[in-house]
Amino acid sequence: MELTDIQRLAVAEAMGKAIKEMTNPRGGAHGAPTLRTECDDALRADFEQDGTDRRRIVINGQEVGTLSARLSKPESGTRVVVSDGGELLYWLRNSDGGRDALGRLLADPKTRQAIVDAATVDGELPDGCRVEDYERPAAWLGTTLRVDVKKVGAALGAELPSAVVGLLGGGEE
């Protein structure tokens, strides 16, 4: 059966809605696992175990796409860290109008680093601080899925209904 453009649009929209939840990288309803999250989790486990960062997707012997890890860039550098909170607090209280509130902020490591970052913007190393080297390894950010629609259609063409093959463009190679 030959479909009109509007019929093809309706079929495509219905298919898209029917499988959207299956491919949602953020999970399904109420955070339920989806096929995509399960594949992402498997790749992440392989990455954490042996460094595998991509999977080729092959259907009927034909490569149709990849699932690849998205990673942050590894970091290394130099930063200012607190070596003596008391000296830093003295410096903050006695230079450029620091406030007592800074003492409360210094108790929390998250806000302590923010204060140090702000205090060193102009290149001054406050009392009670030292410079040290650090490294942060690459961190997992998620995955990227690339699939060639026409290759999938061609690879599965004989196994799919002709309406689906037509939507995938697999019959035109």
GROMACS .gro file of C-alpha atoms in nm, residues 16-171:
model
  156
   16GLY     CA    1   0.771   0.851   1.754
   17LYS     CA    2   0.527   0.879   2.043
   18ALA     CA    3   0.517   0.502   2.092
   19ILE     CA    4   0.894   0.466   2.121
   20LYS     CA    5   0.992   0.802   2.275
   21GLU     CA    6   0.976   0.670   2.628
   22MET     CA    7   1.187   0.370   2.527
   23THR     CA    8   1.470   0.594   2.408
   24ASN     CA    9   1.449   0.869   2.670
   25PRO     CA   10   1.799   0.907   2.821
   26ARG     CA   11   1.648   1.055   3.139
   27GLY     CA   12   1.430   0.753   3.213
   28GLY     CA   13   1.065   0.675   3.177
   29ALA     CA   14   0.761   0.768   3.379
   30HIS     CA   15   0.850   0.824   3.745
   31GLY     CA   16   1.217   0.758   3.672
   32ALA     CA   17   1.162   0.402   3.550
   33PRO     CA   18   1.447   0.252   3.349
   34THR     CA   19   1.418   0.271   2.972
   35LEU     CA   20   1.601   0.078   2.703
   36ARG     CA   21   1.825   0.385   2.660
   37THR     CA   22   1.908   0.418   3.030
   38GLU     CA   23   1.984   0.045   3.049
   39CYS     CA   24   2.225   0.070   2.752
   40ASP     CA   25   2.381   0.387   2.899
   41ASP     CA   26   2.423   0.215   3.236
   42ALA     CA   27   2.588  -0.088   3.072
   43LEU     CA   28   2.833   0.134   2.883
   44ARG     CA   29   2.907   0.331   3.201
   45ALA     CA   30   2.976   0.008   3.391
   46ASP     CA   31   3.215  -0.103   3.113
   47PHE     CA   32   3.382   0.240   3.119
   48GLU     CA   33   3.433   0.223   3.494
   49GLN     CA   34   3.562  -0.136   3.473
   50ASP     CA   35   3.793  -0.123   3.169
   51GLY     CA   36   3.773   0.221   3.005
   52THR     CA   37   3.539   0.122   2.718
   53ASP     CA   38   3.390   0.450   2.595
   54ARG     CA   39   3.191   0.345   2.287
   55ARG     CA   40   2.996   0.061   2.135
   56ARG     CA   41   2.947   0.005   1.763
   57ILE     CA   42   2.588  -0.085   1.675
   58VAL     CA   43   2.574  -0.361   1.414
   59ILE     CA   44   2.253  -0.507   1.271
   60ASN     CA   45   2.267  -0.804   1.033
   61GLY     CA   46   2.638  -0.744   0.982
   62GLN     CA   47   2.597  -0.378   0.890
   63GLU     CA   48   2.724  -0.100   1.119
   64VAL     CA   49   2.434   0.140   1.171
   65GLY     CA   50   2.558   0.364   1.453
   66THR     CA   51   2.742   0.406   1.781
   67LEU     CA   52   2.672   0.465   2.148
   68SER     CA   53   2.955   0.680   2.285
   69ALA     CA   54   3.037   0.809   2.630
   70ARG     CA   55   3.041   1.185   2.677
   71LEU     CA   56   3.321   1.268   2.921
   72SER     CA   57   3.437   1.583   3.085
   73LYS     CA   58   3.789   1.688   3.002
   74PRO     CA   59   4.045   1.580   3.260
   75GLU     CA   60   4.181   1.870   3.462
   76SER     CA   61   4.505   1.949   3.634
   77GLY     CA   62   4.637   2.280   3.750
   78THR     CA   63   4.726   2.490   4.045
   79ARG     CA   64   4.482   2.622   4.302
   80VAL     CA   65   4.481   2.798   4.634
   81VAL     CA   66   4.375   2.585   4.931
   82VAL     CA   67   4.323   2.670   5.296
   83SER     CA   68   4.610   2.548   5.513
   84ASP     CA   69   4.516   2.744   5.827
   85GLY     CA   70   4.155   2.854   5.865
   86GLY     CA   71   4.237   3.078   6.159
   87GLU     CA   72   4.495   3.278   5.966
   88LEU     CA   73   4.263   3.306   5.669
   89LEU     CA   74   3.985   3.429   5.896
   90TYR     CA   75   4.220   3.687   6.049
   91TRP     CA   76   4.317   3.805   5.700
   92LEU     CA   77   3.952   3.828   5.590
   93ARG     CA   78   3.849   4.020   5.903
   94ASN     CA   79   4.138   4.264   5.876
   95SER     CA   80   4.151   4.340   5.507
   96ASP     CA   81   3.908   4.526   5.288
   97GLY     CA   82   3.604   4.504   5.514
   98GLY     CA   83   3.554   4.129   5.566
   99ARG     CA   84   3.256   4.042   5.784
  100ASP     CA   85   3.184   3.806   6.075
  101ALA     CA   86   2.958   3.611   5.839
  102LEU     CA   87   3.273   3.492   5.662
  103GLY     CA   88   3.356   3.289   5.975
  104ARG     CA   89   3.033   3.089   5.932
  105LEU     CA   90   3.103   3.043   5.562
  106LEU     CA   91   3.456   2.918   5.634
  107ALA     CA   92   3.316   2.628   5.839
  108ASP     CA   93   3.164   2.472   5.525
  109PRO     CA   94   3.417   2.332   5.271
  110LYS     CA   95   3.186   2.425   4.981
  111THR     CA   96   3.164   2.790   5.077
  112ARG     CA   97   3.524   2.799   5.198
  113GLN     CA   98   3.647   2.736   4.842
  114ALA     CA   99   3.412   3.005   4.709
  115ILE     CA  100   3.559   3.256   4.956
  116VAL     CA  101   3.915   3.158   4.861
  117ASP     CA  102   3.829   3.190   4.492
  118ALA     CA  103   3.684   3.539   4.551
  119ALA     CA  104   3.976   3.643   4.773
  120THR     CA  105   4.236   3.546   4.512
  121VAL     CA  106   4.072   3.705   4.206
  122ASP     CA  107   4.326   3.987   4.207
  123GLY     CA  108   4.622   3.751   4.241
  124GLU     CA  109   4.678   3.803   4.614
  125LEU     CA  110   4.749   3.491   4.823
  126PRO     CA  111   4.568   3.544   5.156
  127ASP     CA  112   4.735   3.454   5.484
  128GLY     CA  113   4.648   3.099   5.586
  129CYS     CA  114   4.643   2.973   5.227
  130ARG     CA  115   4.893   2.789   5.012
  131VAL     CA  116   4.912   2.692   4.645
  132GLU     CA  117   4.901   2.322   4.555
  133ASP     CA  118   4.878   2.114   4.238
  134TYR     CA  119   4.574   1.895   4.179
  135GLU     CA  120   4.433   1.656   3.922
  136ARG     CA  121   4.075   1.562   3.845
  137PRO     CA  122   4.026   1.257   3.621
  138ALA     CA  123   3.776   1.253   3.336
  139ALA     CA  124   3.421   1.225   3.467
  140TRP     CA  125   3.116   1.060   3.314
  141LEU     CA  126   2.875   1.310   3.155
  142GLY     CA  127   2.641   1.072   2.971
  143THR     CA  128   2.634   0.923   2.623
  144THR     CA  129   2.575   1.024   2.263
  145LEU     CA  130   2.371   0.795   2.039
  146ARG     CA  131   2.422   0.820   1.663
  147VAL     CA  132   2.216   0.602   1.431
  148ASP     CA  133   2.196   0.621   1.052
  149VAL     CA  134   1.824   0.584   0.980
  150LYS     CA  135   1.874   0.467   0.622
  151LYS     CA  136   2.129   0.204   0.725
  152VAL     CA  137   1.890   0.066   0.989
  153GLY     CA  138   1.615   0.054   0.726
  154ALA     CA  139   1.844  -0.126   0.482
  155ALA     CA  140   1.972  -0.367   0.746
  156LEU     CA  141   1.624  -0.464   0.864
  157GLY     CA  142   1.434  -0.401   0.542
  158ALA     CA  143   1.328  -0.759   0.478
  159GLU     CA  144   1.221  -0.804   0.839
  160LEU     CA  145   1.008  -0.489   0.868
  161PRO     CA  146   0.669  -0.402   0.724
  162SER     CA  147   0.706  -0.200   0.404
  163ALA     CA  148   0.543   0.105   0.566
  164VAL     CA  149   0.817   0.116   0.829
  165VAL     CA  150   1.092   0.055   0.571
  166GLY     CA  151   0.954   0.348   0.371
  167LEU     CA  152   0.966   0.576   0.673
  168LEU     CA  153   1.323   0.475   0.746
  169GLY     CA  154   1.423   0.527   0.384
  170GLY     CA  155   1.575   0.179   0.368
  171GLY     CA  156   1.437   0.088   0.031
   0.00000   0.00000   0.00000
